[in-house]
Structure formats: C-alpha cells, structure tokens
Amino acid sequence: AQKVTQAQTEISVVEKEDVTLDCVYETRDTTYYLFWYKQPPSGELVFLIRRNSFDEQNEISGRYSWNFQKSTSSFNFTITASQVVDSAVYFCALSEALRFSDMRFGAGTRLTVKP
Amino acid sequence: GAGVSQSPSNKVTEKGKDVELRCDPISGHTALYWYRQSLGQGLEFLIYFQGNSAPDKSGLPSDRFSAERTGGSVSTLTIQRTQQEDSAVYLCASSATGMSYEQYFGPGTRLTVT
C-alpha cells in the first residue's frame, strides 16, 4: 500500500535561513507521481510541483528546490533564504498512476519563518 | 472565476441534521476529488470522480456519506445524520484528467456540528 511520511511535524526558522522539509514514501508501483503542496494560513492548498518516478533530476524554481532520490524513496523540499511568506503547512503526496486510486498525502509539516 | 469554488464556506449544523456541500470545479476538468481535513491533521481522501462516475469510493467513512456529480461538472457531498466527529474542513479539488495530474483545490467548506 502507498504511504507518505513527513516526519517533521513543525519547523521554525529565522528569515533568510535555508530549510529542508523531508518526505519519504512507500509504493510497490514502478510508475508513480510525487507532489508538494503548500497550505498557507488562508487555507487554500497550492500546487508546487509534480515529479514522475522516471525523472530523478533535481528541480529548482527560484528559492525552491526538490531532491528526488529513488534509492532512499525520498522527495525532499528545500527553501533557500526563507521568507516570512513561506510560513505555511507543506504537504507531500503520492499518486500511483496505474490505477484510479486516491492520492495519498503526508501529515504535513508546519513551517514557521520568523522575521 | 477560474478556480475551484465551494459553497458554503462555513456551515454550522446541529447533530443529526443532513448537510450538502457543493463543489464547482475548474471548467473542463474531468476529475474531481473530495477530501476531509480535520483540525491540525493531514488530508483524508473521501471520493474521486472521473466524469460522472466514481471509480473509487473507498474513502467514504460511513454510509452516512454520499456524493454525486452531474453533467461532469458540479459535485455535491451529502452527509446524513451528522455527528460531531464529522466536523472538519471539506476540500474539493479538480484536475484535467486522471490521478497523475496536479489537483487544484478549492477554499474548502468548514463544517461544524454542534
């Protein structure tokens, strides 16, 4: 069965620090998709990234970067030079592409960036 | 607007009453999802629609919960005989096609059962 673990419940950093949010997943499928979503205090989830299981290249988007490593079943998310506006709950999610099934979300990591 | 909309934004109901929550997905999105998020918790999958059919209802917590989608667009989640443990934020999302595509979420309906 698919499973997503975000071991860090809460993280607090000071503005301009770098921070990495961990995500470890379990799946028996060889084809799957991984996602990160941001849920700011307003409550609406915002899509950040989707990666498929065949593409292990790291991705950078501005201050955000993602490290996908199949060998450790991890899909970690790093925010460089964090800002107060980055404060939110971040969810990692897994979708097994070969069947119509639910997207499994991790429990989320609450990131607080202090000025 | 262009995004997913949900109504009502807030609903307070008495235990035992029925409630209906509505989701209007992004135009053209064939897939629609319902999730539940309890206070401080992650997202719990409830049901998934592809068009008007629901191939996966495995997440519905009890037979008091039902959902339908008509015209491949608007969906309604109905909770009958509400219980206090049903209190949560109910989130709807839509995606262009199947599960492998990013989901766009609505603002949610906060349900409080007193």
mmCIF file of C-alpha atoms in Angstrom:
data_model
loop_
_atom_site.group_PDB
_atom_site.id
_atom_site.type_symbol
_atom_site.label_atom_id
_atom_site.label_comp_id
_atom_site.label_asym_id
_atom_site.label_seq_id
_atom_site.Cartn_x
_atom_site.Cartn_y
_atom_site.Cartn_z
ATOM 1 C CA ALA A 1 0.000 0.000 0.000
ATOM 2 C CA GLN A 2 1.152 3.503 -0.680
ATOM 3 C CA LYS A 3 2.247 5.659 2.195
ATOM 4 C CA VAL A 4 3.802 9.071 2.641
ATOM 5 C CA THR A 5 5.714 10.043 5.775
ATOM 6 C CA GLN A 6 6.607 13.584 6.736
ATOM 7 C CA ALA A 7 8.456 13.050 9.969
ATOM 8 C CA GLN A 8 8.846 16.737 10.787
ATOM 9 C CA THR A 9 5.640 17.968 12.342
ATOM 10 C CA GLU A 10 6.790 21.538 12.884
ATOM 11 C CA ILE A 11 9.858 23.516 11.903
ATOM 12 C CA SER A 12 10.713 27.038 12.973
ATOM 13 C CA VAL A 13 13.455 29.063 11.327
ATOM 14 C CA VAL A 14 14.573 32.655 11.207
ATOM 15 C CA GLU A 15 14.193 34.580 7.981
ATOM 16 C CA LYS A 16 16.977 34.001 5.442
ATOM 17 C CA GLU A 17 17.808 30.573 6.808
ATOM 18 C CA ASP A 18 17.662 27.593 4.490
ATOM 19 C CA VAL A 19 15.239 24.836 5.451
ATOM 20 C CA THR A 20 14.629 21.325 4.159
ATOM 21 C CA LEU A 21 11.327 19.519 4.507
ATOM 22 C CA ASP A 22 11.602 15.752 4.389
ATOM 23 C CA CYS A 23 9.282 13.364 2.575
ATOM 24 C CA VAL A 24 9.655 9.588 2.470
ATOM 25 C CA TYR A 25 7.262 7.441 0.509
ATOM 26 C CA GLU A 26 6.345 3.796 0.066
ATOM 27 C CA THR A 27 4.873 2.236 -3.041
ATOM 28 C CA ARG A 28 5.005 -1.071 -4.869
ATOM 29 C CA ASP A 29 4.320 0.533 -8.234
ATOM 30 C CA THR A 30 7.142 1.379 -10.599
ATOM 31 C CA THR A 31 5.176 4.248 -12.091
ATOM 32 C CA TYR A 32 4.065 6.912 -9.694
ATOM 33 C CA TYR A 33 3.940 10.651 -9.189
ATOM 34 C CA LEU A 34 5.081 12.757 -6.293
ATOM 35 C CA PHE A 35 3.739 16.163 -5.387
ATOM 36 C CA TRP A 36 4.301 19.009 -2.983
ATOM 37 C CA TYR A 37 1.523 21.347 -1.956
ATOM 38 C CA LYS A 38 1.583 24.472 0.212
ATOM 39 C CA GLN A 39 -1.279 25.394 2.529
ATOM 40 C CA PRO A 40 -0.849 28.987 3.744
ATOM 41 C CA PRO A 41 -2.813 30.352 6.701
ATOM 42 C CA SER A 42 -5.633 31.283 4.311
ATOM 43 C CA GLY A 43 -6.246 27.545 3.964
ATOM 44 C CA GLU A 44 -6.265 27.001 0.211
ATOM 45 C CA LEU A 45 -3.808 24.355 -0.987
ATOM 46 C CA VAL A 46 -1.461 25.497 -3.692
ATOM 47 C CA PHE A 47 0.247 23.103 -6.072
ATOM 48 C CA LEU A 48 4.046 23.460 -6.102
ATOM 49 C CA ILE A 49 5.487 20.594 -8.106
ATOM 50 C CA ARG A 50 4.824 17.195 -9.693
ATOM 51 C CA ARG A 51 7.523 14.666 -10.494
ATOM 52 C CA ASN A 52 7.159 11.253 -12.096
ATOM 53 C CA SER A 53 9.064 8.202 -10.975
ATOM 54 C CA PHE A 54 11.193 8.064 -14.110
ATOM 55 C CA ASP A 55 12.637 11.521 -13.715
ATOM 56 C CA GLU A 56 15.141 11.767 -10.903
ATOM 57 C CA GLN A 57 16.587 15.083 -11.926
ATOM 58 C CA ASN A 58 16.541 17.656 -9.195
ATOM 59 C CA GLU A 59 14.469 20.717 -9.871
ATOM 60 C CA ILE A 60 14.979 24.320 -8.912
ATOM 61 C CA SER A 61 12.385 27.038 -9.086
ATOM 62 C CA GLY A 62 13.574 30.309 -7.648
ATOM 63 C CA ARG A 63 14.220 29.758 -3.946
ATOM 64 C CA TYR A 64 12.596 26.324 -4.045
ATOM 65 C CA SER A 65 14.390 23.112 -4.930
ATOM 66 C CA TRP A 66 13.448 19.456 -4.811
ATOM 67 C CA ASN A 67 15.696 16.428 -4.374
ATOM 68 C CA PHE A 68 14.168 13.166 -5.621
ATOM 69 C CA GLN A 69 16.103 10.024 -4.715
ATOM 70 C CA LYS A 70 14.536 6.681 -5.573
ATOM 71 C CA SER A 71 17.300 4.820 -3.739
ATOM 72 C CA THR A 72 16.039 6.221 -0.443
ATOM 73 C CA SER A 73 12.402 6.733 -1.516
ATOM 74 C CA SER A 74 12.647 10.381 -0.655
ATOM 75 C CA PHE A 75 11.430 13.586 -2.230
ATOM 76 C CA ASN A 76 12.760 16.403 -0.090
ATOM 77 C CA PHE A 77 11.945 20.072 -0.490
ATOM 78 C CA THR A 78 14.387 22.873 0.294
ATOM 79 C CA ILE A 79 13.606 26.547 0.651
ATOM 80 C CA THR A 80 16.657 28.744 0.329
ATOM 81 C CA ALA A 81 16.794 32.111 2.089
ATOM 82 C CA SER A 82 13.396 31.591 3.681
ATOM 83 C CA GLN A 83 10.942 34.462 3.986
ATOM 84 C CA VAL A 84 8.043 35.113 6.337
ATOM 85 C CA VAL A 85 5.640 34.488 3.446
ATOM 86 C CA ASP A 86 6.912 30.912 3.278
ATOM 87 C CA SER A 87 5.160 30.201 6.578
ATOM 88 C CA ALA A 88 2.599 27.506 5.813
ATOM 89 C CA VAL A 89 1.868 23.824 6.120
ATOM 90 C CA TYR A 90 3.564 21.848 3.379
ATOM 91 C CA PHE A 91 2.200 18.524 2.192
ATOM 92 C CA CYS A 92 3.967 15.842 0.235
ATOM 93 C CA ALA A 93 1.732 13.465 -1.751
ATOM 94 C CA LEU A 94 1.995 10.295 -3.826
ATOM 95 C CA SER A 95 -0.187 9.059 -6.665
ATOM 96 C CA GLU A 96 0.157 5.586 -8.134
ATOM 97 C CA ALA A 97 -0.502 6.208 -11.806
ATOM 98 C CA LEU A 98 -1.610 2.801 -12.999
ATOM 99 C CA ARG A 99 -4.912 2.617 -11.200
ATOM 100 C CA PHE A 100 -7.627 5.006 -10.195
ATOM 101 C CA SER A 101 -6.770 5.364 -6.566
ATOM 102 C CA ASP A 102 -6.598 8.066 -4.007
ATOM 103 C CA MET A 103 -3.723 10.443 -3.796
ATOM 104 C CA ARG A 104 -2.036 9.750 -0.505
ATOM 105 C CA PHE A 105 -0.971 12.825 1.432
ATOM 106 C CA GLY A 106 1.549 13.023 4.224
ATOM 107 C CA ALA A 107 0.501 14.545 7.514
ATOM 108 C CA GLY A 108 2.162 17.824 6.616
ATOM 109 C CA THR A 109 4.974 19.919 8.050
ATOM 110 C CA ARG A 110 4.136 23.280 9.572
ATOM 111 C CA LEU A 111 6.881 25.763 8.721
ATOM 112 C CA THR A 112 7.122 28.999 10.645
ATOM 113 C CA VAL A 113 9.558 31.612 9.406
ATOM 114 C CA LYS A 114 10.227 34.321 11.970
ATOM 115 C CA PRO A 115 11.413 37.794 10.988
ATOM 116 C CA GLY B 1 -13.736 32.833 -11.514
ATOM 117 C CA ALA B 2 -11.247 30.405 -12.969
ATOM 118 C CA GLY B 3 -10.569 28.356 -9.857
ATOM 119 C CA VAL B 4 -12.411 25.683 -7.921
ATOM 120 C CA SER B 5 -15.253 27.113 -5.883
ATOM 121 C CA GLN B 6 -17.012 25.610 -2.909
ATOM 122 C CA SER B 7 -20.116 26.557 -1.019
ATOM 123 C CA PRO B 8 -20.931 27.300 1.660
ATOM 124 C CA SER B 9 -17.624 28.493 3.067
ATOM 125 C CA ASN B 10 -18.840 27.802 6.568
ATOM 126 C CA LYS B 11 -21.656 25.616 7.822
ATOM 127 C CA VAL B 12 -22.809 25.131 11.389
ATOM 128 C CA THR B 13 -25.375 22.425 11.893
ATOM 129 C CA GLU B 14 -26.940 20.528 14.734
ATOM 130 C CA LYS B 15 -26.120 16.913 15.347
ATOM 131 C CA GLY B 16 -28.486 14.663 13.433
ATOM 132 C CA LYS B 17 -29.210 17.089 10.606
ATOM 133 C CA ASP B 18 -28.263 16.480 6.984
ATOM 134 C CA VAL B 19 -25.879 18.795 5.117
ATOM 135 C CA GLU B 20 -24.968 19.294 1.485
ATOM 136 C CA LEU B 21 -21.639 20.675 0.385
ATOM 137 C CA ARG B 22 -21.143 21.883 -3.143
ATOM 138 C CA CYS B 23 -18.089 21.952 -5.384
ATOM 139 C CA ASP B 24 -17.769 23.668 -8.737
ATOM 140 C CA PRO B 25 -14.573 22.507 -10.460
ATOM 141 C CA ILE B 26 -12.435 24.284 -12.978
ATOM 142 C CA SER B 27 -14.166 24.253 -16.345
ATOM 143 C CA GLY B 28 -13.013 21.347 -18.489
ATOM 144 C CA HIS B 29 -11.532 19.347 -15.623
ATOM 145 C CA THR B 30 -12.813 15.805 -15.846
ATOM 146 C CA ALA B 31 -11.562 14.576 -12.490
ATOM 147 C CA LEU B 32 -12.959 15.776 -9.164
ATOM 148 C CA TYR B 33 -11.952 14.819 -5.640
ATOM 149 C CA TRP B 34 -13.285 15.279 -2.149
ATOM 150 C CA TYR B 35 -11.025 15.308 0.910
ATOM 151 C CA ARG B 36 -11.554 15.941 4.579
ATOM 152 C CA GLN B 37 -9.097 17.785 6.777
ATOM 153 C CA SER B 38 -9.659 17.640 10.497
ATOM 154 C CA LEU B 39 -8.111 20.274 12.731
ATOM 155 C CA GLY B 40 -4.339 20.043 12.583
ATOM 156 C CA GLN B 41 -4.450 16.880 10.505
ATOM 157 C CA GLY B 42 -3.444 15.944 7.002
ATOM 158 C CA LEU B 43 -5.831 15.321 4.163
ATOM 159 C CA GLU B 44 -8.080 12.292 4.196
ATOM 160 C CA PHE B 45 -9.278 11.114 0.784
ATOM 161 C CA LEU B 46 -13.031 10.599 0.533
ATOM 162 C CA ILE B 47 -14.044 10.017 -3.085
ATOM 163 C CA TYR B 48 -12.895 10.545 -6.635
ATOM 164 C CA PHE B 49 -14.970 11.193 -9.765
ATOM 165 C CA GLN B 50 -13.895 10.692 -13.348
ATOM 166 C CA GLY B 51 -16.645 12.376 -15.299
ATOM 167 C CA ASN B 52 -19.876 11.494 -13.527
ATOM 168 C CA SER B 53 -18.759 8.121 -12.250
ATOM 169 C CA ALA B 54 -16.949 7.390 -9.014
ATOM 170 C CA PRO B 55 -14.492 4.516 -9.552
ATOM 171 C CA ASP B 56 -13.171 4.855 -6.048
ATOM 172 C CA LYS B 57 -15.487 5.377 -3.088
ATOM 173 C CA SER B 58 -13.196 3.622 -0.661
ATOM 174 C CA GLY B 59 -12.532 6.694 1.407
ATOM 175 C CA LEU B 60 -16.107 7.459 2.423
ATOM 176 C CA PRO B 61 -16.050 6.952 6.212
ATOM 177 C CA SER B 62 -19.572 5.587 6.568
ATOM 178 C CA ASP B 63 -22.837 5.058 4.727
ATOM 179 C CA ARG B 64 -23.955 8.449 6.010
ATOM 180 C CA PHE B 65 -21.657 9.982 3.400
ATOM 181 C CA SER B 66 -22.570 10.083 -0.273
ATOM 182 C CA ALA B 67 -21.556 12.136 -3.266
ATOM 183 C CA GLU B 68 -22.730 12.704 -6.757
ATOM 184 C CA ARG B 69 -21.604 14.589 -9.796
ATOM 185 C CA THR B 70 -23.856 15.622 -12.613
ATOM 186 C CA GLY B 71 -23.049 16.836 -16.095
ATOM 187 C CA GLY B 72 -19.389 16.173 -15.493
ATOM 188 C CA SER B 73 -19.228 19.379 -13.535
ATOM 189 C CA VAL B 74 -20.712 20.293 -10.160
ATOM 190 C CA SER B 75 -20.474 17.795 -7.330
ATOM 191 C CA THR B 76 -22.404 17.552 -4.091
ATOM 192 C CA LEU B 77 -21.178 15.801 -0.964
ATOM 193 C CA THR B 78 -24.020 14.878 1.365
ATOM 194 C CA ILE B 79 -23.632 13.925 4.990
ATOM 195 C CA GLN B 80 -26.739 12.492 6.601
ATOM 196 C CA ARG B 81 -27.460 12.487 10.319
ATOM 197 C CA THR B 82 -24.327 14.491 11.055
ATOM 198 C CA GLN B 83 -22.206 13.627 14.061
ATOM 199 C CA GLN B 84 -19.763 15.801 15.956
ATOM 200 C CA GLU B 85 -16.852 13.828 14.560
ATOM 201 C CA ASP B 86 -17.883 14.993 11.082
ATOM 202 C CA SER B 87 -16.668 18.491 11.992
ATOM 203 C CA ALA B 88 -13.797 19.289 9.639
ATOM 204 C CA VAL B 89 -12.866 21.265 6.569
ATOM 205 C CA TYR B 90 -14.091 19.542 3.426
ATOM 206 C CA LEU B 91 -11.887 20.244 0.454
ATOM 207 C CA CYS B 92 -12.709 19.734 -3.181
ATOM 208 C CA ALA B 93 -10.134 19.549 -5.949
ATOM 209 C CA SER B 94 -10.216 19.062 -9.684
ATOM 210 C CA SER B 95 -7.664 18.035 -12.256
ATOM 211 C CA ALA B 96 -7.528 17.997 -16.017
ATOM 212 C CA THR B 97 -7.691 14.246 -16.197
ATOM 213 C CA GLY B 98 -6.671 11.281 -14.050
ATOM 214 C CA MET B 99 -4.813 10.934 -10.845
ATOM 215 C CA SER B 100 -1.356 11.697 -12.177
ATOM 216 C CA TYR B 101 -2.118 15.323 -12.813
ATOM 217 C CA GLU B 102 -1.874 18.128 -10.342
ATOM 218 C CA GLN B 103 -5.018 18.880 -8.438
ATOM 219 C CA TYR B 104 -6.310 22.377 -7.957
ATOM 220 C CA PHE B 105 -8.019 22.878 -4.652
ATOM 221 C CA GLY B 106 -10.964 24.979 -3.632
ATOM 222 C CA PRO B 107 -11.045 27.068 -0.442
ATOM 223 C CA GLY B 108 -12.952 24.402 1.450
ATOM 224 C CA THR B 109 -16.131 24.266 3.495
ATOM 225 C CA ARG B 110 -15.679 24.408 7.248
ATOM 226 C CA LEU B 111 -18.339 22.198 8.795
ATOM 227 C CA THR B 112 -19.102 22.448 12.491
ATOM 228 C CA VAL B 113 -21.545 20.013 14.034
ATOM 229 C CA THR B 114 -22.832 21.152 17.421
#
